[in-house]
XYZ file of C-alpha atoms in Angstrom:
493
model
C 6.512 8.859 38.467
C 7.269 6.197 36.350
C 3.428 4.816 36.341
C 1.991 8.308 35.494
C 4.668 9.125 32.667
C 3.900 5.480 31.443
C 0.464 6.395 31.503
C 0.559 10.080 29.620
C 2.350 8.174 27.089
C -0.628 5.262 26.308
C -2.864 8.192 26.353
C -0.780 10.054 23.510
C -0.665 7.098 21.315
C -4.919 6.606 22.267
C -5.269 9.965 20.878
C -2.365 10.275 17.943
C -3.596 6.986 16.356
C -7.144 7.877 16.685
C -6.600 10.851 14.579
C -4.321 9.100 11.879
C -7.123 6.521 11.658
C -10.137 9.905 11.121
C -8.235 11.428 8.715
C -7.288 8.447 6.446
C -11.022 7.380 7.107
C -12.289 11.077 6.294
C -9.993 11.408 3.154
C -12.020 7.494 1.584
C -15.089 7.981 2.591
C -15.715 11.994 1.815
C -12.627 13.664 0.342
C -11.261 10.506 -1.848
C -13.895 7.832 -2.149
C -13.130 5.050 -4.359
C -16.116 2.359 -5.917
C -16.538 0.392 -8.785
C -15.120 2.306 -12.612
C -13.971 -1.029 -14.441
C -14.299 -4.004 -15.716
C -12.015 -5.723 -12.938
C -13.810 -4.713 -10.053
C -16.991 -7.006 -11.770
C -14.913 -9.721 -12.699
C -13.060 -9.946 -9.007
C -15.827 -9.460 -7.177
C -17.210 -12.598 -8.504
C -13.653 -14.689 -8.674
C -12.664 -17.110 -6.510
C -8.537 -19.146 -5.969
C -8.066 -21.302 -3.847
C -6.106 -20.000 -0.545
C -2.418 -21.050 -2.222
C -0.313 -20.015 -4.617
C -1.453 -21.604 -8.034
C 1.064 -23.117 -10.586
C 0.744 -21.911 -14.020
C -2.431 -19.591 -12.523
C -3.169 -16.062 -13.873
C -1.563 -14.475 -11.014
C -0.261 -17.257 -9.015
C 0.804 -16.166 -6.176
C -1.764 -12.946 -5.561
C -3.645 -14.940 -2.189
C -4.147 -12.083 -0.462
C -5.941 -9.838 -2.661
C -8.103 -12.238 -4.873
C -9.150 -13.642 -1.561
C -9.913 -10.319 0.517
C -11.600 -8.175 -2.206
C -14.524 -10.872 -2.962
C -14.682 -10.979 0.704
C -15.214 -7.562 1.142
C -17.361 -7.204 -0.942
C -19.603 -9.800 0.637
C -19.404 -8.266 3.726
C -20.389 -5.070 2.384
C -23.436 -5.969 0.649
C -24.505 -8.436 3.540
C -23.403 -5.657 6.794
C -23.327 -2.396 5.476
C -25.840 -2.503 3.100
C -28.227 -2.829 5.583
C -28.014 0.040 7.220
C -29.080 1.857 4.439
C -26.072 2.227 2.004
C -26.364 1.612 -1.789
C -23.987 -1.412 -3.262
C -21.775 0.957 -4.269
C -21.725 3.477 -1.156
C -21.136 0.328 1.300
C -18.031 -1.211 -0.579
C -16.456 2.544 -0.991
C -16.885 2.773 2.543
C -15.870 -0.423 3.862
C -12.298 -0.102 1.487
C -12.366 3.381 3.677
C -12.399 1.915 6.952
C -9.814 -1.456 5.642
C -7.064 1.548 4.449
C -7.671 3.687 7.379
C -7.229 0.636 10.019
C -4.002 -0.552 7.457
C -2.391 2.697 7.663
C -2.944 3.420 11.721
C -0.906 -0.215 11.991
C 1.657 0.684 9.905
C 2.356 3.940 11.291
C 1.999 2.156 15.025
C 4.815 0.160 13.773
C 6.810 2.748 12.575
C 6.240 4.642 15.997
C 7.216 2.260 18.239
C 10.658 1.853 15.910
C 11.228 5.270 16.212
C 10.726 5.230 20.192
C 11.822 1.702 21.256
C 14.728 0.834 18.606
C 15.783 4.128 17.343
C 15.275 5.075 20.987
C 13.624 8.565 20.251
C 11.095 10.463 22.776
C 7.568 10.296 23.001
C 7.065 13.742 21.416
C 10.009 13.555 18.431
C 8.168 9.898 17.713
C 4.464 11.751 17.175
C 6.226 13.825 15.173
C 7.788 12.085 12.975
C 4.330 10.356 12.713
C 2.437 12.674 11.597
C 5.456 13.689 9.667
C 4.865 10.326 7.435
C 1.003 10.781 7.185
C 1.644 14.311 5.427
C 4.242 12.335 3.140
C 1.360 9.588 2.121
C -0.534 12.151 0.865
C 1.643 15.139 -0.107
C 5.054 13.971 -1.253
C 4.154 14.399 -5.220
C 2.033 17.166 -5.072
C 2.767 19.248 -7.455
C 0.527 19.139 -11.013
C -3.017 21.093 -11.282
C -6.089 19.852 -12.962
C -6.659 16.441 -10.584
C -3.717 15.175 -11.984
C -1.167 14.829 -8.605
C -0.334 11.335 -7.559
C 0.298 10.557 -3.538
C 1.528 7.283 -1.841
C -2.126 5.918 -1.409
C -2.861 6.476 -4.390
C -4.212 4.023 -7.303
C -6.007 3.868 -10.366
C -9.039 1.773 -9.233
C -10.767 -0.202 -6.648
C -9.072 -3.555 -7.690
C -5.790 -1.909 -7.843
C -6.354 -0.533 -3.641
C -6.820 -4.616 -3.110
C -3.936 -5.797 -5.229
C -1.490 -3.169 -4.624
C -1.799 -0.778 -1.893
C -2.876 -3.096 0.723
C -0.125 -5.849 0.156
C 2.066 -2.926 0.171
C 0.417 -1.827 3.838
C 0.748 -5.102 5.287
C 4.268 -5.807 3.641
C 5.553 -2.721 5.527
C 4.483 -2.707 8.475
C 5.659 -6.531 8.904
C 9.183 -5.125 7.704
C 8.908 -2.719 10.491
C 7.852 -5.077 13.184
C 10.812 -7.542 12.199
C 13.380 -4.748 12.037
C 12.277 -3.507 15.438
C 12.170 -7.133 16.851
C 15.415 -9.096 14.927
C 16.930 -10.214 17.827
C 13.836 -11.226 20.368
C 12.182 -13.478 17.129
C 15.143 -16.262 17.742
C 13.681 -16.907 21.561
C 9.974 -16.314 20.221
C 10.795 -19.501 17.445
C 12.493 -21.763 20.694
C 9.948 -21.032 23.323
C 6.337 -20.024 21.738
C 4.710 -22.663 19.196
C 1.483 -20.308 19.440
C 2.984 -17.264 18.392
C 5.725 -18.043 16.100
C 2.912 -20.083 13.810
C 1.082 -16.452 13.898
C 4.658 -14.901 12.959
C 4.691 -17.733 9.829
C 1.194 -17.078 9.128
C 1.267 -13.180 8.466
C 4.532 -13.960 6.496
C 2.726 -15.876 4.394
C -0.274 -13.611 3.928
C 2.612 -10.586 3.022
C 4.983 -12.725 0.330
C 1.987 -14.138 -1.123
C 0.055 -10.831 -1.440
C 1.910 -8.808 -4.573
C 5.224 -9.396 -5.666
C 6.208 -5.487 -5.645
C 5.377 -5.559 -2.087
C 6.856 -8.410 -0.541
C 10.002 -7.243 -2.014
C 9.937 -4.961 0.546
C 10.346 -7.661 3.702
C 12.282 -9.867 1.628
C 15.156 -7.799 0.983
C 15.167 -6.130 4.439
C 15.277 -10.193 5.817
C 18.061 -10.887 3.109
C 19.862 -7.525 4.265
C 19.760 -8.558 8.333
C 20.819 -11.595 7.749
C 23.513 -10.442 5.714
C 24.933 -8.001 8.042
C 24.735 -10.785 10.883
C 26.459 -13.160 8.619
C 29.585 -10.804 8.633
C 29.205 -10.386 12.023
C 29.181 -14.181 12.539
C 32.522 -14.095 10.629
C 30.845 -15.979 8.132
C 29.187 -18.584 9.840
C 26.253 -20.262 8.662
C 24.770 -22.232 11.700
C 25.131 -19.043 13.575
C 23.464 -16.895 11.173
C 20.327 -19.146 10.977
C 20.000 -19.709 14.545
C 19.829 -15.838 15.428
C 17.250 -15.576 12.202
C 14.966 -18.426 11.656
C 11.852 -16.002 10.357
C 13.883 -13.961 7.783
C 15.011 -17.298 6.464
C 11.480 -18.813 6.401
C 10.644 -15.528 4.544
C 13.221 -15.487 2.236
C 12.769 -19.079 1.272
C 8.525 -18.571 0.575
C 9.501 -15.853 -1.201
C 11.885 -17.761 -3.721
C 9.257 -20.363 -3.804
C 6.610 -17.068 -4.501
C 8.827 -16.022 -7.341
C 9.353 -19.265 -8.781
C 5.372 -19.538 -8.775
C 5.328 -15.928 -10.482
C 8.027 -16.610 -13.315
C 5.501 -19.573 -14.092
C 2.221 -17.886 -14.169
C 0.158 -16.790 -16.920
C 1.084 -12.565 -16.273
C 4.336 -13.397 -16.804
C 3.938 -15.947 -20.145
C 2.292 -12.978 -21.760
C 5.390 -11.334 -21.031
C 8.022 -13.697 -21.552
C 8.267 -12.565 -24.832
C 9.321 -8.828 -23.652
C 12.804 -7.452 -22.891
C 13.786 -6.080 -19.550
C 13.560 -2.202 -20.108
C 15.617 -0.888 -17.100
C 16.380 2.385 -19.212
C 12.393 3.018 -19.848
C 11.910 1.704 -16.006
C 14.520 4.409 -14.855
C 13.189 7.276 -16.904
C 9.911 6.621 -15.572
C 10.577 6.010 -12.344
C 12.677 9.690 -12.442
C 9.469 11.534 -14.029
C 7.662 10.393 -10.688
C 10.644 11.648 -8.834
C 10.210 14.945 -10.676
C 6.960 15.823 -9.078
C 8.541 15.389 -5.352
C 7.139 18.465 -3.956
C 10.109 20.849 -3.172
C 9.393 21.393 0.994
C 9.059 17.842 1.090
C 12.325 16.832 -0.516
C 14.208 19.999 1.387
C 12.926 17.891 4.618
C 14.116 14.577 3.476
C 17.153 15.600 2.334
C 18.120 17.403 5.477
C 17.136 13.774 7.339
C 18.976 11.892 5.137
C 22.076 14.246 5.256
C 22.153 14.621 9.338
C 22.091 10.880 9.556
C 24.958 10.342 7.679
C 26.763 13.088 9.231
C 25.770 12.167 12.593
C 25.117 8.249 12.471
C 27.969 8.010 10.261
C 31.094 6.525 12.554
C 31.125 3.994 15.697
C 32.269 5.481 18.437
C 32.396 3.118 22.090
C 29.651 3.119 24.384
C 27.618 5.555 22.098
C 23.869 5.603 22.629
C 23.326 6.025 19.077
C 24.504 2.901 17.964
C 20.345 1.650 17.731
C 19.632 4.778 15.543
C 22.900 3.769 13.590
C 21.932 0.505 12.766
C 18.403 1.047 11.964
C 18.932 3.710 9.454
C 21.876 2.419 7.836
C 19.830 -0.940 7.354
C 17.084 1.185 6.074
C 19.812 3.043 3.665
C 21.338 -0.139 2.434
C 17.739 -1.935 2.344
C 15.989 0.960 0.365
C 19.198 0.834 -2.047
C 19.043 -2.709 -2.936
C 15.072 -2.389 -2.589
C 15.142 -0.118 -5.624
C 16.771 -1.975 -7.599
C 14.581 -5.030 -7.480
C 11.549 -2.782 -7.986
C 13.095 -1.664 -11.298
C 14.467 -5.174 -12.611
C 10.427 -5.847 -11.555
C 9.321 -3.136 -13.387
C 11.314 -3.422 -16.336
C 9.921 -6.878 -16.937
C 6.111 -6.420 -16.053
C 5.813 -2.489 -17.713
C 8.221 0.602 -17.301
C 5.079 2.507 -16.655
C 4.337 0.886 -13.550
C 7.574 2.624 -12.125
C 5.112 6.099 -12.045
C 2.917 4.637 -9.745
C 3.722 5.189 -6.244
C 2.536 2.183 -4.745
C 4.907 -0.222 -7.424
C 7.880 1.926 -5.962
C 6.284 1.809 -2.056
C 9.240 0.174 -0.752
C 12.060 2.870 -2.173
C 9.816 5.725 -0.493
C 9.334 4.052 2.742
C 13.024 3.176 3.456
C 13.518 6.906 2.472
C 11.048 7.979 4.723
C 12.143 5.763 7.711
C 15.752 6.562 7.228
C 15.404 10.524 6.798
C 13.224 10.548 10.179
C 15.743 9.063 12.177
C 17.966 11.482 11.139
C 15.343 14.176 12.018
C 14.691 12.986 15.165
C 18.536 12.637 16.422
C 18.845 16.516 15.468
C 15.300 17.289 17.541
C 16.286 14.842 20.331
C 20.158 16.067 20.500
C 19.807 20.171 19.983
C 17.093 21.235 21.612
C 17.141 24.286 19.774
C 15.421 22.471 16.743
C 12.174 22.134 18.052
C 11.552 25.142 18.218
C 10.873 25.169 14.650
C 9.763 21.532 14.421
C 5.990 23.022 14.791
C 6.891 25.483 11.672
C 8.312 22.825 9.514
C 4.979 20.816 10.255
C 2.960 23.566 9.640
C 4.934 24.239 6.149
C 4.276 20.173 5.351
C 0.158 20.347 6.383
C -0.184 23.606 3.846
C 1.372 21.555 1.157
C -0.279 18.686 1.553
C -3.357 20.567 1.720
C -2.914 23.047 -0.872
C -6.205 23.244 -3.597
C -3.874 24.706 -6.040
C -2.731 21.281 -6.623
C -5.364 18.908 -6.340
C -5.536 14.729 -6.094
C -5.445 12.402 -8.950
C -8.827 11.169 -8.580
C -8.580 6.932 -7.608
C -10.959 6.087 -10.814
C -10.295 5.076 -14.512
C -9.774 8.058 -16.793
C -9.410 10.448 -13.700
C -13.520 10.620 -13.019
C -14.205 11.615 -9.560
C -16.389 9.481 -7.280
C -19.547 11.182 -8.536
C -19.324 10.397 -11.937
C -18.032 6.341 -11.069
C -20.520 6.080 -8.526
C -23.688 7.781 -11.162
C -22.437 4.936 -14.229
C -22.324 2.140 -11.858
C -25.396 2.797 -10.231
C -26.976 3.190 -13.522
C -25.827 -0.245 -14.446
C -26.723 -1.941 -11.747
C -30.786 -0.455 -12.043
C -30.612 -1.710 -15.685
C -29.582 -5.466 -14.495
C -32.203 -5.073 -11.976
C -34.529 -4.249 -13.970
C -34.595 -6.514 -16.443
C -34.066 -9.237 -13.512
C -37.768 -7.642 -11.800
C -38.981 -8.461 -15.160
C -38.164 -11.788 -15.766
C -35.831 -11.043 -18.776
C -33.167 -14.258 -19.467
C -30.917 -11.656 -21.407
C -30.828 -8.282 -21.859
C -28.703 -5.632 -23.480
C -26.435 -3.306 -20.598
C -25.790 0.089 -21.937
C -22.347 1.678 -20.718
C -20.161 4.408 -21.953
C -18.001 4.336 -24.464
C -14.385 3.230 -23.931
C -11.532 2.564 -25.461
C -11.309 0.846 -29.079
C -10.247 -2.213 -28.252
C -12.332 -3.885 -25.757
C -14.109 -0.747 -24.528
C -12.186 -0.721 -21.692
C -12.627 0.118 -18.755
C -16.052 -0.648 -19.386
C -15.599 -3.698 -21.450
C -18.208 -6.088 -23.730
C -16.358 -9.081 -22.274
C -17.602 -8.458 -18.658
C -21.033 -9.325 -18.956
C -21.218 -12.678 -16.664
C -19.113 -10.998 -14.533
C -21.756 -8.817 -13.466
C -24.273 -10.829 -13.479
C -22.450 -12.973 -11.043
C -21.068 -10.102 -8.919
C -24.648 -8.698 -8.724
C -26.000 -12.377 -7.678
C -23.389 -13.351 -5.281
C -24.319 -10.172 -3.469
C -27.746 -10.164 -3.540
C -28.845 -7.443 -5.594
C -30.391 -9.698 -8.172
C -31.977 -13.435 -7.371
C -30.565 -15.184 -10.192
C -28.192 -14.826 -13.183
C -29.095 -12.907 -16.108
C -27.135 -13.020 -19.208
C -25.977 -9.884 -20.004
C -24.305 -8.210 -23.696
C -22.682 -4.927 -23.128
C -23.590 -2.259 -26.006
C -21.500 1.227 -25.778
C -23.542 4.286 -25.719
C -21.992 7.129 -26.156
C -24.749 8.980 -24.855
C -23.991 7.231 -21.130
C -20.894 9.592 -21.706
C -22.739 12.817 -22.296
C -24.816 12.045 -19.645
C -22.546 11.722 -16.825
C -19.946 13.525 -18.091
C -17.407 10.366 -18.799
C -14.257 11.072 -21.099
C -14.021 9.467 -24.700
């Protein structure tokens, strides 16, 4: 009996992660597909850093991306390309598959919290999964005209490397340590093997982005607060029960140091912390929470503290307790360091969902626990469980309020995909024909540097283009704005 229930429940997971994976999947490659727009996808897919954080560097401690997007790419024009995708098509696609695979871990992770630590059922877990993949893509949706943000959302290609992956891999580390705090002690005694892995991904996570690994950081710093207390205060005690959140919290001092010291943050040094233009910001994303979203939350996060609230002896609960009231008290003090971050680096990056990732996903975590107590304790609830879902799917996919699209100045993939295309048959061209410069006509940007299309970004492509084998050898390239380009294909002034 215990075989065969064992076995229905692999077979659930088999088939609920196979679907998360097809729809994220589905949503980059046909709904949502994001290629090159700007000047920073040419200039990082030709960069190279060394695989440490870099004193003094541009962004010193950003490993993970400025490693893995070049990479990528490589494997995209060297794999996929051959099978009969354009530049273009075969990175869009391959960033597809990366987000999709990213996302079906994370949400693994958050399953097995819900059903091993939080102790939840098999059913109420799936759930509450598929519960958070309609909140990744229709918590905020509520503007017309393209202009709706969601969770996996971003401005550009380099932005999906730097930001929402770091975020994706921060998260679902945070899970896996909250789920496994008190096994990682006898993993750090008794397994070389595995607790170098453990060291290894917590290196790739706190030197990924420094919005993300905020996330794990302060969820280690919380734990081992709480066990400190419960240690009465002792020291020894509280290190020996939590040797990885202390590794992590120590690489990510050393990560910050490395940050305050980097070049980002010298062209900011001069700026003042803005917490009141962070906070205003941060509450105009707030603002577009879509109502039967928030009404679901809030519900969560009010039956957990009504239910989870008090201690009682020998309660089964107590797992649920502790995991959403660390998630409460982690997404509190979470928030806070995401705004102090904000404030210094730009108040406007508090309207981006991914820079706040960390203040949603304790939310998230913390409201489904409370969900799930009510649908594992009455009964009676899930009988409307299937309606409430049903509610969520039509908002998140209601055409009255469409997607932001994932390109500079809100171009779908069309449009991004038509320009860069365009500019990569000019290079080639002039390459077939033996030209050592030639003149790259793009649309017309901004004022300043023409961004996102900018006239500083000509070796960039050149070497981007050469390092992937679309051209045989480097070309140097000046970039002339054409206005026409934007008639053409439709691009904004």
């Amino acid at each position: 009996m215990i075989n065969q229930y064992l076995k229905n429940e692999k077979s659930i997971k088999w088939i609920l992660f196979t679907f998360i994976f097809a729809v994220v999947a589905v949503f980059f490659m046909v709904i949502h597909p994001v290629t090159i727009i700007s000047g920073d996808e040419w200039i990082n897919l030709s960069s190279g850093r060394q695989a440490y954080p870099q004193w003094g560097g541009f962004n010193p401690i950003k490993v993970v991306p400025e490693l893995s997007f070049p990479l990528f790419g490589n494997i995209a024009s060297s794999i996929v390309m051959p099978l009969g995708f354009t530049f273009l098509e075969s990175i869009a696609y391959l960033t597809a598959v990366l987000i999709a695979c990213l996302v079906a871990i994370f949400l693994y992770q958050f399953y097995l919290l819900m059903r091993e630590t939080a102790g939840l059922s098999t059913y109420t877990s799936s759930v509450l999964v598929v519960f958070y993949l309609l909140c990744l893509f229709g918590l905020f949706r509520t503007l017309n005209n393209n202009h709706s943000p969601y969770l996996l959302w971003e401005q550009n290609l380099t932005c999906y490397y730097h930001y929402i992956i770091p975020a994706l891999i921060n998260s679902s580390l945070a899970l896996y340590i909250m789920r496994k705090a008190d096994d990682l002690s006898h993993s750090f005694k008794e397994s070389a093997i595995s607790s170098g892995i453990l060291i290894f991904t917590i290196y790739l996570c706190v030197f990924s982005n420094i919005f993300a690994s905020v996330i794990l950081a302060v969820l280690c710093g919380v734990v081992m607060l709480f066990s400190f207390v419960k240690n009465k205060f002792n020291v020894i005690e509280t290190i020996k029960s939590y040797p990885f959140h202390l590794v992590t919290l120590i690489m990510w001092v050393i990560s910050a140091l490395f940050e305050m010291n980097g070049g980002r943050a010298d062209r900011m040094s001069k700026d003042h912390l803005d917490i009141a233009g962070t906070v205003n910001a941060f509450y105009s994303l707030l603002k577009l929470t879509d109502r039967t979203f928030f009404v679901v939350l809030a519900v969560g996060i009010v039956c957990g503290v009504v239910f989870l609230l008090y201690k009682q002896s020998n309660d089964p609960s107590s797992s649920k307790r502790y995991v959403f009231w660390s998630c409460i008290v982690t997404g509190i003090i979470t928030t806070i360091a995401l705004i102090l971050v904000c404030a210094k680096a730009s108040a406007n990056y508090a309207t981006r969902p991914v820079a706040m990732w960390g203040t949603f996903m304790y939310l998230i975590v913390a409201a489904s626990i409370g969900i799930g107590y009510i649908l594992d304790r009455f009964k009676a609830a899930n009988y409307i469980a299937p309606i409430v879902l049903l509610c969520l799917v039509n908002k998140a996919t209601d055409q009255s309020h469409s997607l932001r699209e994932s390109h500079n100045g809100n171009v779908p993939f069309s449009v991004a995909y038509a320009v860069g295309q365009d500019m990569i048959e000019q290079v080639q061209k002039a390459s077939q024909e033996n030209q050592r410069t030639m003149i790259l006509h793009v649309p017309k940007g901004d004022n300043n540097d023409n961004w996102p299309f900018p006239v500083t970004r000509g070796k960039a492509i050149s070497e981007t283009l050469k390092s992937n084998g679309l051209i045989p050898r480097n070309i140097e390239i000046k970039i002339q704005p054409d206005r026409n380009m934007n008639l053409k294909y439709g691009v904004p002034l």
